[in-house]
Amino acid sequence: GENVEQHPSTLSVQEGDSAVIKCTYSDSASNYFPWYKQELGKGPQLIIDIRSNVGEKKDQRIAVTLNKTAKHFSLHITETQPEDSAVYFCAVQEWDSWGKLQFGAGTQVVVTP
Amino acid sequence: GAGVSQSPSNKVTEKGKDVELRCDPISGHTALYWYRQSLGQGLEFLIYFQGNSAPDKSGLPSDRFSAERTGGSVSTLTIQRTQQEDSAVYLCASSARTSGRGEQYFGPGTRLTVT
């Protein structure tokens, strides 16, 4: 089955700086890669996603890049703000799994003013 | 519009008791998923429902766990003879895509504590 590794496990950044989180996966047939933000006591919130036929996608201050050859994808947050502090999870959807997501272990992001 | 809702938000139960957790998906979403999140961990897939197809139960950790989905909407996850290792947050998600592949939207979860 799919194996997803996420790094780093914790990330501390100064407000205004950029944050980058990277995930690698093992199954070359995987074709959908979402990112979720989870605030304390809440369910994960989908913030951006990318499909295998696209190399990069941006939405305001967040962007995701995908390298299918190397089997890794990354979340980029620019101009970080204190409200970006949360746990971020990457996920991978296997082509033949009828939609279940395999999640990374998460990255705790702390943005300090 | 209304998102995925789950109830109860918190449940404390004694070891050996049975519990039922409820999920109301987003209206019109045909795919429904259950995941489990243990303290400080990522999410672990449990079970998936898509329309009238047989559910994918491949993630259920033991036969004490079961789930049903009535009328293609509300789902109930049942844990029989609860054990302390069942303590976790149980998350439900739904998806509009008929293939089940694509965007999944999560509810707030039910925090289960087994004492």
XYZ file of N, CA and C in Angstrom:
684
model
N 0.806 -1.200 0.000
C 0.000 0.000 0.000
C 0.842 1.254 0.000
N 0.158 2.368 -0.053
C 0.822 3.667 -0.095
C 1.495 3.987 1.238
N 2.669 4.626 1.160
C 3.381 5.086 2.347
C 3.680 6.574 2.162
N 3.238 7.403 3.095
C 3.421 8.847 2.983
C 4.280 9.337 4.138
N 5.358 10.015 3.812
C 6.240 10.590 4.824
C 6.183 12.110 4.723
N 6.110 12.760 5.875
C 5.953 14.219 5.921
C 7.044 14.812 6.804
N 7.638 15.896 6.315
C 8.706 16.570 7.056
C 8.596 18.082 6.869
N 8.955 18.882 7.888
C 9.356 18.439 9.225
C 8.135 18.136 10.094
N 8.365 17.614 11.271
C 7.255 17.356 12.190
C 6.840 18.633 12.917
N 7.781 19.539 13.113
C 7.465 20.844 13.683
C 8.209 21.912 12.896
N 7.597 23.090 12.821
C 8.178 24.186 12.048
C 7.817 25.495 12.734
N 8.836 26.235 13.139
C 8.621 27.525 13.769
C 9.126 28.613 12.830
N 8.275 29.589 12.521
C 8.662 30.652 11.605
C 8.258 32.005 12.184
N 9.010 33.020 11.783
C 8.664 34.383 12.164
C 7.547 34.886 11.246
N 6.660 35.651 11.810
C 5.586 36.243 11.027
C 6.164 36.982 9.822
N 5.576 36.700 8.656
C 6.051 37.333 7.437
C 6.997 36.467 6.621
N 7.610 35.471 7.286
C 8.499 34.556 6.563
C 7.682 33.475 5.859
N 8.376 32.671 5.056
C 7.719 31.571 4.341
C 7.891 30.261 5.086
N 6.946 29.356 4.885
C 7.002 28.010 5.459
C 6.852 27.000 4.335
N 7.648 25.941 4.412
C 7.589 24.882 3.402
C 7.507 23.531 4.099
N 6.557 22.723 3.695
C 6.382 21.369 4.221
C 6.431 20.414 3.028
N 7.162 19.305 3.213
C 7.354 18.382 2.111
C 6.829 16.991 2.443
N 6.244 16.363 1.451
C 5.773 14.984 1.613
C 6.272 14.121 0.464
N 6.622 12.903 0.784
C 6.982 11.926 -0.236
C 6.016 10.755 -0.162
N 5.800 10.107 -1.298
C 4.894 8.971 -1.353
C 5.537 7.855 -2.155
N 4.947 6.672 -2.060
C 5.613 5.504 -2.641
C 4.938 4.957 -3.898
N 3.621 5.147 -4.030
C 2.893 4.533 -5.139
C 2.802 5.487 -6.329
N 3.472 5.154 -7.397
C 3.505 6.032 -8.570
C 2.132 6.167 -9.235
N 1.175 5.296 -8.894
C -0.169 5.385 -9.466
C -1.055 6.396 -8.739
N -0.604 6.902 -7.607
C -1.402 7.885 -6.871
C -1.556 9.144 -7.696
N -2.745 9.766 -7.618
C -3.003 10.857 -8.554
C -3.717 12.072 -7.962
N -3.919 12.084 -6.656
C -4.591 13.241 -6.051
C -3.922 13.524 -4.723
N -3.567 14.820 -4.501
C -2.711 15.173 -3.363
C -3.276 16.416 -2.668
N -4.091 16.225 -1.636
C -4.635 17.376 -0.909
C -3.797 17.721 0.312
N -3.966 18.958 0.780
C -3.377 19.419 2.021
C -4.505 19.888 2.943
N -4.386 19.504 4.225
C -5.384 19.878 5.208
C -4.732 20.667 6.339
N -5.493 21.609 6.886
C -5.074 22.391 8.055
C -6.002 22.009 9.202
N -5.431 21.683 10.341
C -6.244 21.306 11.493
C -5.905 22.191 12.675
N -6.883 22.933 13.120
C -6.730 23.753 14.314
C -7.181 22.954 15.521
N -6.728 23.352 16.671
C -6.975 22.600 17.893
C -8.468 22.396 18.128
N -8.849 21.146 18.319
C -10.233 20.830 18.625
C -11.173 20.826 17.431
N -10.621 20.967 16.226
C -11.453 20.997 15.024
C -11.070 19.885 14.061
N -11.959 19.636 13.098
C -11.643 18.671 12.069
C -10.724 19.271 11.029
N -10.057 18.431 10.235
C -9.165 18.933 9.188
C -9.942 19.715 8.138
N -9.340 20.815 7.686
C -9.954 21.679 6.677
C -9.113 21.620 5.412
N -9.752 21.278 4.291
C -9.048 21.238 3.013
C -8.646 22.655 2.609
N -7.330 22.863 2.372
C -6.874 24.207 2.032
C -6.403 24.313 0.582
N -5.891 23.248 0.032
C -5.468 23.259 -1.359
C -5.228 21.827 -1.787
N -5.376 21.557 -3.075
C -5.104 20.218 -3.575
C -4.548 20.303 -4.987
N -3.955 19.205 -5.428
C -3.379 19.174 -6.766
C -3.553 17.782 -7.339
N -3.748 17.729 -8.633
C -3.888 16.445 -9.313
C -2.637 16.158 -10.122
N -2.479 14.911 -10.510
C -1.201 14.480 -11.061
C -0.872 15.072 -12.416
N -1.829 15.689 -13.078
C -1.549 16.269 -14.385
C -1.126 17.741 -14.294
N -0.894 18.208 -13.069
C -0.530 19.606 -12.843
C 0.733 19.655 -11.996
N 1.632 20.606 -12.267
C 2.872 20.685 -11.508
C 2.827 21.664 -10.341
N 1.950 22.683 -10.455
C 1.894 23.683 -9.405
C 0.499 24.296 -9.377
N 0.075 24.675 -8.186
C -1.211 25.340 -8.024
C -1.081 26.358 -6.911
N -1.642 27.551 -7.136
C -1.547 28.605 -6.130
C -2.930 29.123 -5.762
N -3.058 29.525 -4.511
C -4.284 30.154 -4.027
C -3.869 31.178 -2.992
N -3.761 32.403 -3.422
C -3.350 33.522 -2.574
C -1.989 33.216 -1.956
N -1.901 33.075 -0.646
C -0.589 32.901 0.000
C -0.117 31.458 0.056
N -0.925 30.531 -0.400
C -0.510 29.132 -0.347
C -0.352 28.569 -1.757
N 0.575 27.638 -1.872
C 0.830 26.995 -3.153
C 1.257 25.563 -2.892
N 1.000 24.713 -3.852
C 1.453 23.327 -3.771
C 2.190 22.998 -5.064
N 3.320 22.316 -4.931
C 4.080 21.860 -6.087
C 4.162 20.347 -6.051
N 4.158 19.743 -7.212
C 4.181 18.282 -7.327
C 5.269 17.857 -8.300
N 6.098 16.916 -7.872
C 7.106 16.306 -8.729
C 6.794 14.822 -8.799
N 6.091 14.410 -9.860
C 5.665 13.013 -9.960
C 6.835 12.065 -10.177
N 7.853 12.548 -10.865
C 9.013 11.686 -11.109
C 9.686 11.313 -9.801
N 9.875 12.314 -8.951
C 10.529 12.085 -7.668
C 9.554 11.638 -6.592
N 8.280 11.665 -6.882
C 7.218 11.285 -5.955
C 7.260 12.105 -4.676
N 7.276 13.421 -4.864
C 7.136 14.270 -3.697
C 6.335 15.518 -4.061
N 5.702 16.091 -3.053
C 4.933 17.319 -3.229
C 5.097 18.180 -1.988
N 4.962 19.474 -2.170
C 5.265 20.405 -1.086
C 4.193 21.478 -0.959
N 4.005 21.926 0.275
C 3.110 23.052 0.575
C 3.973 24.262 0.889
N 3.649 25.374 0.270
C 4.378 26.611 0.499
C 3.399 27.664 1.023
N 3.733 28.255 2.157
C 2.932 29.348 2.697
C 3.817 30.585 2.737
N 3.417 31.627 2.048
C 4.201 32.862 2.046
C 3.563 33.882 2.987
N 4.382 34.850 3.401
C 3.911 35.946 4.271
C 3.083 35.398 5.432
N 3.680 34.482 6.179
C 2.937 33.797 7.242
C 2.390 34.786 8.266
N 1.228 34.390 8.798
C 0.530 35.188 9.804
C 0.235 34.297 10.998
N 0.019 34.888 12.181
C -0.245 34.067 13.381
C -1.400 33.080 13.180
N -2.392 33.445 12.394
C -3.530 32.532 12.171
C -3.176 31.330 11.296
N -1.969 31.320 10.749
C -1.509 30.140 10.007
C -1.018 29.048 10.959
N -0.877 29.376 12.237
C -0.440 28.388 13.218
C -1.481 27.275 13.331
N -1.058 26.034 13.096
C -1.957 24.881 13.092
C -1.123 23.649 12.775
N -1.788 22.496 12.725
C -1.141 21.279 12.225
C -1.576 21.085 10.772
N -0.612 20.849 9.919
C -0.882 20.653 8.500
C -0.603 19.194 8.131
N -1.539 18.608 7.390
C -1.406 17.223 6.948
C -1.412 17.163 5.421
N -0.480 16.399 4.881
C -0.580 16.064 3.473
C -1.300 14.727 3.360
N -1.841 14.458 2.200
C -2.526 13.187 1.973
C -2.356 12.785 0.516
N -2.513 11.491 0.298
C -2.374 10.926 -1.040
C -3.552 10.000 -1.285
N -4.119 10.111 -2.459
C -5.228 9.226 -2.811
C -4.734 8.216 -3.835
N -4.874 6.940 -3.494
C -4.431 5.886 -4.388
C -5.460 5.666 -5.480
N -4.995 5.420 -6.661
C -5.893 5.299 -7.801
C -6.920 4.189 -7.627
N -6.477 3.082 -7.064
C -7.370 1.931 -7.014
C -7.984 1.697 -5.634
N -7.953 2.719 -4.791
C -8.412 2.522 -3.416
C -9.826 2.998 -3.185
N -10.544 3.338 -4.223
C -11.899 3.874 -4.103
C -11.979 5.080 -3.191
N -10.928 5.891 -3.233
C -11.047 7.208 -2.639
C -10.451 7.397 -1.264
N -10.020 6.353 -0.587
C -9.496 6.601 0.755
C -8.190 7.367 0.651
N -7.967 8.224 1.638
C -6.754 9.033 1.700
C -5.755 8.404 2.670
N -4.506 8.424 2.272
C -3.412 8.025 3.157
C -2.737 9.311 3.604
N -2.693 9.540 4.925
C -2.205 10.807 5.452
C -0.759 10.724 5.924
N -0.072 11.863 5.825
C 1.202 12.005 6.498
C 0.974 12.207 7.987
N 2.054 12.223 8.757
C 1.948 12.294 10.220
C 1.670 13.703 10.726
N 1.776 14.707 9.852
C 1.440 16.066 10.247
C 2.648 16.916 10.589
N 2.485 18.237 10.402
C 3.518 19.210 10.752
C 2.882 20.294 11.618
N 3.413 20.462 12.817
C 2.945 21.530 13.702
C 3.666 22.816 13.295
N 2.903 23.782 12.788
C 3.476 25.067 12.379
C 3.143 26.114 13.432
N 4.177 26.803 13.899
C 3.992 27.882 14.868
C 4.543 29.161 14.251
N 3.691 30.162 14.125
C 4.102 31.448 13.579
C 4.190 32.437 14.737
N 5.397 32.946 14.956
C 5.600 33.854 16.091
C 5.618 35.292 15.609
N 4.923 36.174 16.333
C 4.839 37.586 15.913
C 6.196 38.277 15.992
N -23.216 26.777 3.155
C -24.138 25.705 3.479
C -23.634 24.878 4.643
N -24.443 23.955 5.100
C -24.087 23.134 6.238
C -22.982 22.176 5.857
N -22.059 22.003 6.778
C -20.968 21.064 6.552
C -21.301 19.714 7.112
N -20.284 18.888 7.265
C -20.441 17.572 7.871
C -20.630 17.765 9.371
N -21.635 17.114 9.934
C -21.830 17.202 11.379
C -21.677 15.835 12.013
N -21.179 15.837 13.246
C -20.976 14.588 13.981
C -21.497 14.745 15.405
N -21.993 13.639 15.925
C -22.448 13.664 17.312
C -22.199 12.313 17.970
N -21.944 12.289 19.292
C -21.720 13.479 20.109
C -20.351 14.075 19.817
N -20.072 15.252 20.351
C -18.746 15.832 20.157
C -17.731 15.166 21.080
N -18.205 14.756 22.243
C -17.360 14.043 23.203
C -18.136 12.858 23.771
N -17.424 11.763 23.998
C -18.050 10.598 24.594
C -17.047 9.936 25.526
N -17.454 9.781 26.785
C -16.640 9.054 27.744
C -17.392 7.770 28.085
N -16.723 6.644 27.987
C -17.373 5.371 28.249
C -16.446 4.470 29.038
N -17.042 3.504 29.693
C -16.253 2.543 30.457
C -15.811 1.403 29.551
N -14.665 0.886 29.841
C -14.150 -0.263 29.105
C -15.192 -1.377 29.101
N -15.402 -1.949 27.904
C -16.352 -3.041 27.780
C -17.741 -2.633 27.300
N -18.028 -1.333 27.370
C -19.320 -0.845 26.894
C -19.298 -0.658 25.373
N -20.495 -0.638 24.783
C -20.627 -0.348 23.352
C -20.908 1.141 23.149
N -20.415 1.710 22.047
C -20.696 3.105 21.732
C -21.127 3.234 20.270
N -21.944 4.251 20.022
C -22.369 4.581 18.657
C -22.021 6.025 18.369
N -21.377 6.251 17.241
C -21.001 7.587 16.809
C -21.739 7.884 15.505
N -22.250 9.112 15.392
C -23.100 9.451 14.253
C -22.440 10.486 13.352
N -22.707 10.344 12.052
C -22.192 11.304 11.070
C -23.308 11.692 10.102
N -23.496 12.995 9.923
C -24.413 13.516 8.910
C -23.573 14.174 7.814
N -23.504 13.600 6.629
C -22.654 14.179 5.583
C -23.285 15.422 4.980
N -22.516 16.106 4.157
C -23.042 17.236 3.416
C -24.136 16.729 2.472
N -25.239 17.469 2.437
C -26.372 17.054 1.621
C -25.963 16.847 0.167
N -26.334 15.685 -0.371
C -26.024 15.390 -1.770
C -24.709 14.665 -1.979
N -23.883 14.597 -0.956
C -22.621 13.865 -1.086
C -22.889 12.364 -1.025
N -22.358 11.651 -2.015
C -22.649 10.223 -2.096
C -21.596 9.364 -1.406
N -20.410 9.903 -1.220
C -19.327 9.136 -0.604
C -19.142 9.582 0.840
N -18.936 8.617 1.733
C -18.760 8.908 3.161
C -17.635 8.049 3.700
N -16.774 8.670 4.505
C -15.596 7.997 5.048
C -15.558 8.166 6.562
N -14.996 7.172 7.232
C -14.640 7.281 8.639
C -13.120 7.127 8.766
N -12.530 8.024 9.573
C -11.116 7.961 9.901
C -10.974 8.029 11.415
N -9.818 7.596 11.900
C -9.519 7.679 13.326
C -8.213 8.437 13.496
N -8.192 9.321 14.500
C -6.983 10.097 14.779
C -6.624 9.919 16.245
N -5.569 9.165 16.481
C -5.090 8.995 17.846
C -4.273 10.210 18.234
N -4.088 10.401 19.552
C -3.455 11.605 20.078
C -2.122 11.869 19.398
N -2.016 13.056 18.779
C -0.764 13.461 18.160
C -0.393 12.698 16.908
N -1.337 11.946 16.365
C -1.046 11.125 15.188
C -1.778 11.640 13.956
N -1.436 11.067 12.834
C -2.144 11.360 11.605
C -3.473 10.616 11.572
N -4.151 10.702 10.461
C -5.457 10.078 10.321
C -5.330 8.684 9.717
N -6.102 7.770 10.263
C -6.087 6.375 9.833
C -7.448 6.029 9.238
N -7.471 5.574 7.997
C -8.711 5.201 7.324
C -9.367 4.012 8.001
N -10.686 4.069 8.163
C -11.433 2.956 8.745
C -12.346 2.284 7.728
N -13.275 3.069 7.127
C -14.288 2.485 6.257
C -14.805 3.543 5.288
N -15.299 3.083 4.130
C -15.762 3.980 3.073
C -17.068 3.459 2.501
N -18.034 4.359 2.331
C -19.316 4.043 1.697
C -19.448 4.863 0.418
N -19.926 4.223 -0.640
C -20.192 4.939 -1.885
C -21.529 4.453 -2.429
N -22.528 5.316 -2.364
C -23.840 4.999 -2.903
C -24.363 3.691 -2.349
N -24.824 2.827 -3.244
C -25.377 1.536 -2.846
C -24.362 0.404 -2.943
N -23.103 0.759 -3.228
C -22.070 -0.270 -3.343
C -21.700 -0.824 -1.979
N -21.135 -2.023 -1.984
C -20.659 -2.609 -0.732
C -19.554 -1.734 -0.170
N -19.556 -1.478 1.136
C -18.539 -0.598 1.714
C -17.149 -1.224 1.689
N -16.148 -0.367 1.671
C -14.758 -0.796 1.797
C -14.417 -0.791 3.281
N -14.335 -1.975 3.882
C -14.114 -2.097 5.323
C -12.658 -2.404 5.653
N -11.777 -2.219 4.691
C -10.408 -2.705 4.829
C -9.624 -2.069 5.968
N -10.057 -0.906 6.467
C -9.331 -0.235 7.529
C -9.841 -0.517 8.939
N -10.914 -1.231 9.070
C -11.444 -1.511 10.411
C -10.445 -2.357 11.186
N -10.062 -1.931 12.392
C -8.977 -2.609 13.116
C -9.356 -3.957 13.716
N -10.625 -4.181 13.964
C -11.046 -5.474 14.518
C -12.529 -5.664 14.256
N -13.022 -6.857 14.552
C -14.444 -7.127 14.327
C -15.330 -6.482 15.385
N -14.724 -5.756 16.323
C -15.546 -4.996 17.279
C -16.070 -3.711 16.635
N -15.475 -3.351 15.519
C -15.862 -2.126 14.815
C -16.798 -2.466 13.656
N -17.872 -1.703 13.530
C -18.766 -1.858 12.387
C -19.377 -0.505 12.067
N -19.901 -0.385 10.868
C -20.542 0.874 10.480
C -21.646 0.580 9.500
N -22.635 1.432 9.497
C -23.697 1.330 8.521
C -24.071 2.723 8.050
N -24.698 2.727 6.880
C -25.149 3.988 6.322
C -26.573 3.779 5.830
N -27.501 4.477 6.447
C -28.904 4.277 6.140
C -29.394 5.307 5.127
N -30.118 4.815 4.122
C -30.716 5.710 3.143
C -29.709 6.528 2.366
N -28.478 6.080 2.318
C -27.461 6.805 1.569
C -27.061 8.114 2.181
N -27.399 8.340 3.466
C -27.064 9.625 4.080
C -26.343 9.408 5.404
N -27.089 9.401 6.502
C -26.507 9.316 7.842
C -25.753 7.993 8.029
N -24.632 8.074 8.727
C -23.857 6.875 9.030
C -23.627 6.768 10.532
N -23.567 5.535 11.001
C -23.282 5.261 12.405
C -22.097 4.314 12.484
N -21.108 4.689 13.274
C -19.966 3.817 13.567
C -20.185 3.236 14.959
N -20.147 1.921 15.053
C -20.376 1.247 16.330
C -19.112 0.538 16.758
N -18.744 0.739 18.012
C -17.606 0.027 18.593
C -18.157 -0.792 19.753
N -18.003 -2.090 19.655
C -18.483 -2.992 20.710
C -17.349 -3.307 21.682
N -17.731 -3.528 22.935
C -16.770 -3.945 23.966
C -15.519 -3.062 23.906
N -15.727 -1.768 24.088
C -14.632 -0.811 23.917
C -13.427 -1.139 24.790
N -12.255 -0.836 24.257
C -10.979 -1.014 24.928
C -10.306 0.351 25.040
N -9.340 0.471 25.954
C -8.673 1.751 26.147
C -7.960 2.221 24.885
N -7.469 1.275 24.084
C -6.769 1.674 22.853
C -7.717 2.227 21.784
N -9.024 2.141 22.057
C -9.986 2.737 21.119
C -10.112 4.241 21.335
N -9.544 4.755 22.414
C -9.609 6.192 22.689
C -8.926 6.948 21.558
N -9.671 7.880 20.959
C -9.176 8.616 19.796
C -10.253 9.609 19.382
N -9.924 10.412 18.384
C -10.939 11.246 17.743
C -11.379 10.536 16.474
N -12.668 10.332 16.342
C -13.225 9.662 15.160
C -13.801 10.729 14.234
N -13.268 10.768 13.035
C -13.615 11.804 12.062
C -14.388 11.201 10.901
N -15.377 11.924 10.465
C -16.174 11.536 9.313
C -15.931 12.557 8.203
N -15.896 12.097 6.974
C -15.740 12.990 5.828
C -16.711 12.578 4.736
N -17.082 13.528 3.890
C -17.931 13.185 2.750
C -17.380 13.825 1.479
N -17.767 13.237 0.362
C -17.275 13.702 -0.930
C -18.413 13.665 -1.937
N -18.421 14.640 -2.827
C -19.498 14.741 -3.810
C -19.233 13.898 -5.043
N -17.989 13.556 -5.258
C -17.660 12.879 -6.496
C -18.216 11.457 -6.514
N -18.858 11.090 -7.578
C -19.478 9.768 -7.653
C -18.443 8.662 -7.635
N -17.237 8.952 -8.051
C -16.190 7.935 -8.022
C -15.586 7.808 -6.635
N -15.901 8.772 -5.768
C -15.289 8.773 -4.440
C -13.931 9.425 -4.440
N -13.400 9.693 -5.624
C -12.054 10.257 -5.682
C -12.164 11.769 -5.747
N -11.361 12.441 -4.930
C -11.385 13.897 -4.947
C -11.621 14.473 -3.577
N -12.103 15.684 -3.565
C -12.171 16.477 -2.337
C -13.017 15.804 -1.254
N -12.449 15.697 -0.072
C -13.159 15.171 1.077
C -13.254 16.275 2.114
N -14.455 16.431 2.678
C -14.707 17.477 3.662
C -15.025 16.813 4.993
N -14.308 17.256 6.020
C -14.376 16.597 7.318
C -15.327 17.298 8.283
N -15.894 16.507 9.159
C -16.643 17.032 10.280
C -15.708 17.357 11.438
N -16.266 17.836 12.554
C -15.436 18.239 13.696
C -14.915 17.081 14.525
N -15.479 15.889 14.301
C -15.001 14.721 15.024
C -15.744 14.449 16.319
N -15.636 13.209 16.765
C -16.115 12.788 18.087
C -14.899 12.311 18.870
N -14.672 12.947 20.018
C -13.552 12.522 20.865
C -14.060 11.422 21.791
N -13.530 10.234 21.635
C -13.920 9.085 22.450
C -12.848 8.798 23.488
N -13.273 8.727 24.731
C -12.368 8.378 25.823
C -12.913 7.135 26.508
N -12.097 6.097 26.554
C -12.480 4.847 27.201
C -11.715 4.747 28.514
N -12.457 4.687 29.610
C -11.809 4.668 30.935
C -11.755 3.261 31.514
